[in-house]
Short mmCIF file of C-alpha atoms in Angstrom, two decimals:
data_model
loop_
_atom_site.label_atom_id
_atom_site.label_comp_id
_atom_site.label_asym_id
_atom_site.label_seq_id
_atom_site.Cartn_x
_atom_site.Cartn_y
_atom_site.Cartn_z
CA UNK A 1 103.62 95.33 107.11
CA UNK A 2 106.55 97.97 106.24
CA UNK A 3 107.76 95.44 103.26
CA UNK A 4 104.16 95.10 102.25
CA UNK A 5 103.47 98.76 102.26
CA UNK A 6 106.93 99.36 100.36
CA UNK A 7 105.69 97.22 97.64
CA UNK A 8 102.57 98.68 97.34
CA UNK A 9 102.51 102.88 97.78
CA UNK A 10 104.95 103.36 94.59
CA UNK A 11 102.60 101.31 92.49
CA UNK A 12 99.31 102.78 93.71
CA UNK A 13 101.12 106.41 93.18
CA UNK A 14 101.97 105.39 89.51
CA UNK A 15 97.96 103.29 88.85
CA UNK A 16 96.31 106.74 90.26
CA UNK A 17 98.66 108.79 88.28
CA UNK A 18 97.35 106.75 85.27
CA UNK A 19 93.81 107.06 86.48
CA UNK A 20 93.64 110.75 86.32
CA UNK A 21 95.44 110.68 82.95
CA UNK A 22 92.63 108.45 81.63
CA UNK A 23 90.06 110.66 83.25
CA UNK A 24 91.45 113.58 81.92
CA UNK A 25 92.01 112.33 78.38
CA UNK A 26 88.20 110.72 78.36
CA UNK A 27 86.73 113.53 79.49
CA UNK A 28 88.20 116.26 77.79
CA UNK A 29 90.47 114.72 74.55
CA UNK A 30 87.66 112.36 73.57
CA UNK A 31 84.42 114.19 75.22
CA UNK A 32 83.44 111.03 76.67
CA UNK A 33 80.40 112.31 79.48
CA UNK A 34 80.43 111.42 82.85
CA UNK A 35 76.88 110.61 83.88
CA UNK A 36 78.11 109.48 87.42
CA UNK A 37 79.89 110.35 90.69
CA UNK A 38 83.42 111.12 89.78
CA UNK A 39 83.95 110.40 93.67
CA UNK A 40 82.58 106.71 92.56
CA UNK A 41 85.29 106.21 89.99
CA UNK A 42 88.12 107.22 91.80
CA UNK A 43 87.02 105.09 94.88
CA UNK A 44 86.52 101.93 92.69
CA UNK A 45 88.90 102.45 90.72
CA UNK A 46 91.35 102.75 94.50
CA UNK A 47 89.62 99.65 95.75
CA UNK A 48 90.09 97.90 92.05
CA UNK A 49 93.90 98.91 91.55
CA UNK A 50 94.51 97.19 95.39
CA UNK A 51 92.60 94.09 94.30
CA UNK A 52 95.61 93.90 90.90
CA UNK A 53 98.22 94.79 93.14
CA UNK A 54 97.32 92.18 95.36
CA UNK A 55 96.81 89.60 92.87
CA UNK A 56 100.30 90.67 91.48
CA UNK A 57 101.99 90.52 95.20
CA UNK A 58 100.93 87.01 95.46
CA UNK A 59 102.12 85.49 92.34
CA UNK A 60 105.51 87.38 93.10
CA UNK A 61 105.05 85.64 96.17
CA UNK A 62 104.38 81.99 95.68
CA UNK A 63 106.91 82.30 92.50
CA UNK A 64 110.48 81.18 92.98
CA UNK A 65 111.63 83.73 90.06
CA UNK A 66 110.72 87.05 88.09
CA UNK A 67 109.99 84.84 84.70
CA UNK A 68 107.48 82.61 86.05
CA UNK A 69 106.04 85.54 87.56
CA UNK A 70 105.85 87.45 84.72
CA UNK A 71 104.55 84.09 82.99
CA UNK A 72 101.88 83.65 84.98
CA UNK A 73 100.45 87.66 85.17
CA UNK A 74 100.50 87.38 81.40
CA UNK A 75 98.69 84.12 81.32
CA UNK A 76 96.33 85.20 83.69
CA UNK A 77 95.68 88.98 82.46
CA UNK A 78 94.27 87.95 78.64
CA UNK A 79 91.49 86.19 80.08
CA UNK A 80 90.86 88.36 83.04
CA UNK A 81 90.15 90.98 80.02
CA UNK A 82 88.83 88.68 77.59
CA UNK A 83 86.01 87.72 80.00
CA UNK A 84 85.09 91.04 82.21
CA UNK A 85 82.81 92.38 79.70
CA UNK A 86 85.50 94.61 78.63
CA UNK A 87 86.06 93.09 75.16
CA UNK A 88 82.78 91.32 75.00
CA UNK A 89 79.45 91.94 76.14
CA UNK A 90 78.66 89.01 78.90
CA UNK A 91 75.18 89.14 77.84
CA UNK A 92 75.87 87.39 74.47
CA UNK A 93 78.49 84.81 75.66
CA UNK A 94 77.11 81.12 76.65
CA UNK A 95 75.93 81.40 80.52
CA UNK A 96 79.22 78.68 81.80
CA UNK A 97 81.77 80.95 79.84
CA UNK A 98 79.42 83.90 81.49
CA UNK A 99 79.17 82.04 85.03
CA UNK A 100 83.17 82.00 84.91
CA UNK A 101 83.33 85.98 84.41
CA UNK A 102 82.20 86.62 87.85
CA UNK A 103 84.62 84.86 89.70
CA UNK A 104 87.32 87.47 88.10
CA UNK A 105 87.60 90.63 89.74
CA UNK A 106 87.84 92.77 86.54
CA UNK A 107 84.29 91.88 86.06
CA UNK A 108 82.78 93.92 89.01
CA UNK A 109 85.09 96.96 88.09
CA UNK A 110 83.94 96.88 84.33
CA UNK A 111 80.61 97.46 85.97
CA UNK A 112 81.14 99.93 87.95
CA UNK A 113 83.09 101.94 85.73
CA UNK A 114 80.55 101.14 82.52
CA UNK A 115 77.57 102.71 84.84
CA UNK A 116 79.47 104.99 86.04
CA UNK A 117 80.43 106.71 82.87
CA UNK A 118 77.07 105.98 81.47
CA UNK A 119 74.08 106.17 83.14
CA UNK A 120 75.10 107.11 86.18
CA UNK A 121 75.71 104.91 89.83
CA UNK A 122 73.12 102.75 90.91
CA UNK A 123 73.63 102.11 94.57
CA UNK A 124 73.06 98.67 95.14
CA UNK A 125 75.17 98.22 92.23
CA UNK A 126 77.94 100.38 93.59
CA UNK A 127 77.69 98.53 96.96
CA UNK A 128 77.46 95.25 95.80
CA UNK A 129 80.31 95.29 93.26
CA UNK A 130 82.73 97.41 95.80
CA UNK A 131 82.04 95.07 98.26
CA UNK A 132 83.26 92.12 96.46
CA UNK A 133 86.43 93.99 95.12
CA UNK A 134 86.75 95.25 98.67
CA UNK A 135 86.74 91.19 99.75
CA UNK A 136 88.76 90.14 96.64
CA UNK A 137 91.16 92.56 98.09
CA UNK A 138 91.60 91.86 101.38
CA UNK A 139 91.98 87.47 100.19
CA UNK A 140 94.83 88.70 97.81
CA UNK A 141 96.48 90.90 100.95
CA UNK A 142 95.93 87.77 103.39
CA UNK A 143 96.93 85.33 100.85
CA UNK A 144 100.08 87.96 100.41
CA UNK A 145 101.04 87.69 104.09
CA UNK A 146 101.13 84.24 104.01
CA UNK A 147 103.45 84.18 101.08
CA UNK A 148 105.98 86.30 101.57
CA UNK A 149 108.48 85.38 104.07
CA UNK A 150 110.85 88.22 104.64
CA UNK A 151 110.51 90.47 107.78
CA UNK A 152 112.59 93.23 108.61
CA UNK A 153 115.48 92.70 111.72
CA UNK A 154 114.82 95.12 114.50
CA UNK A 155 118.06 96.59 116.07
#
């Protein structure tokens, strides 16, 4: 748990830092409204940036090196964004390239944040997407625990 936790708190610190930069510069550099709960975006966006450290923690974990590691975030990141709805609205792409979308957790977060900043929070919506980021989350952390072999010695 300590090595876990090591790995993770500096890179939440730094994703929240960058959260609040974004927020800041949307809000008040590009007047961008914020129809919904700002306590909604932070929270997803928490439960969203553990899901990608997660998913990062494992493939650092089932990888023998750094440049596989790195080869496989990159290979897996363009689609993750090519198919959340972040690039492209899912509504207009052909319903297997669609069905595929919401297996990736970047999906439910584009959601969230998209009514968030626009119309507002729906709560069903809000519950059902942080619920599965919540359980994509907590498979990445499991799968993580299974991965990594150190432990710390006790004296």
């Amino acid at each position: 748990a300590e090595i876990l936790l090591s790995k993770v708190i500096p890179y939440f610190i730094v994703g929240i830092g960058g959260l609040f930069l974004c927020l800041f510069a949307a809000r008040f550099i590009f007047e961008v409204p914020i129809e919904g709960s700002l306590t909604v975006i932070i929270g997803s966006s928490c439960i969203y940036l553990l899901t990608a450290l997660g998913a990062g923690l494992w493939i650092s974990g089932i990888t023998k090196n750094q440049f596989l590691a790195s080869q496989l975030v990159i290979i897996s990141f363009l689609p993750s964004v090519m198919l959340s709805g972040f690039v492209f609205d899912l509504r207009n792409v052909p319903s297997a390239i669609s069905a595929v979308s919401y297996v990736l957790p970047p999906t439910y977060f584009m959601e969230l944040i998209r009514a968030s900043f626009l119309s507002g929070t729906d709560a069903v919506t809000v519950l059902k997407d942080v619920s599965i980021l919540a359980g994509y989350a907590f498979l990445f952390f499991f799968f993580v625990t299974r991965a990594l072999k150190k432990t710390l010695e006790k004296k």
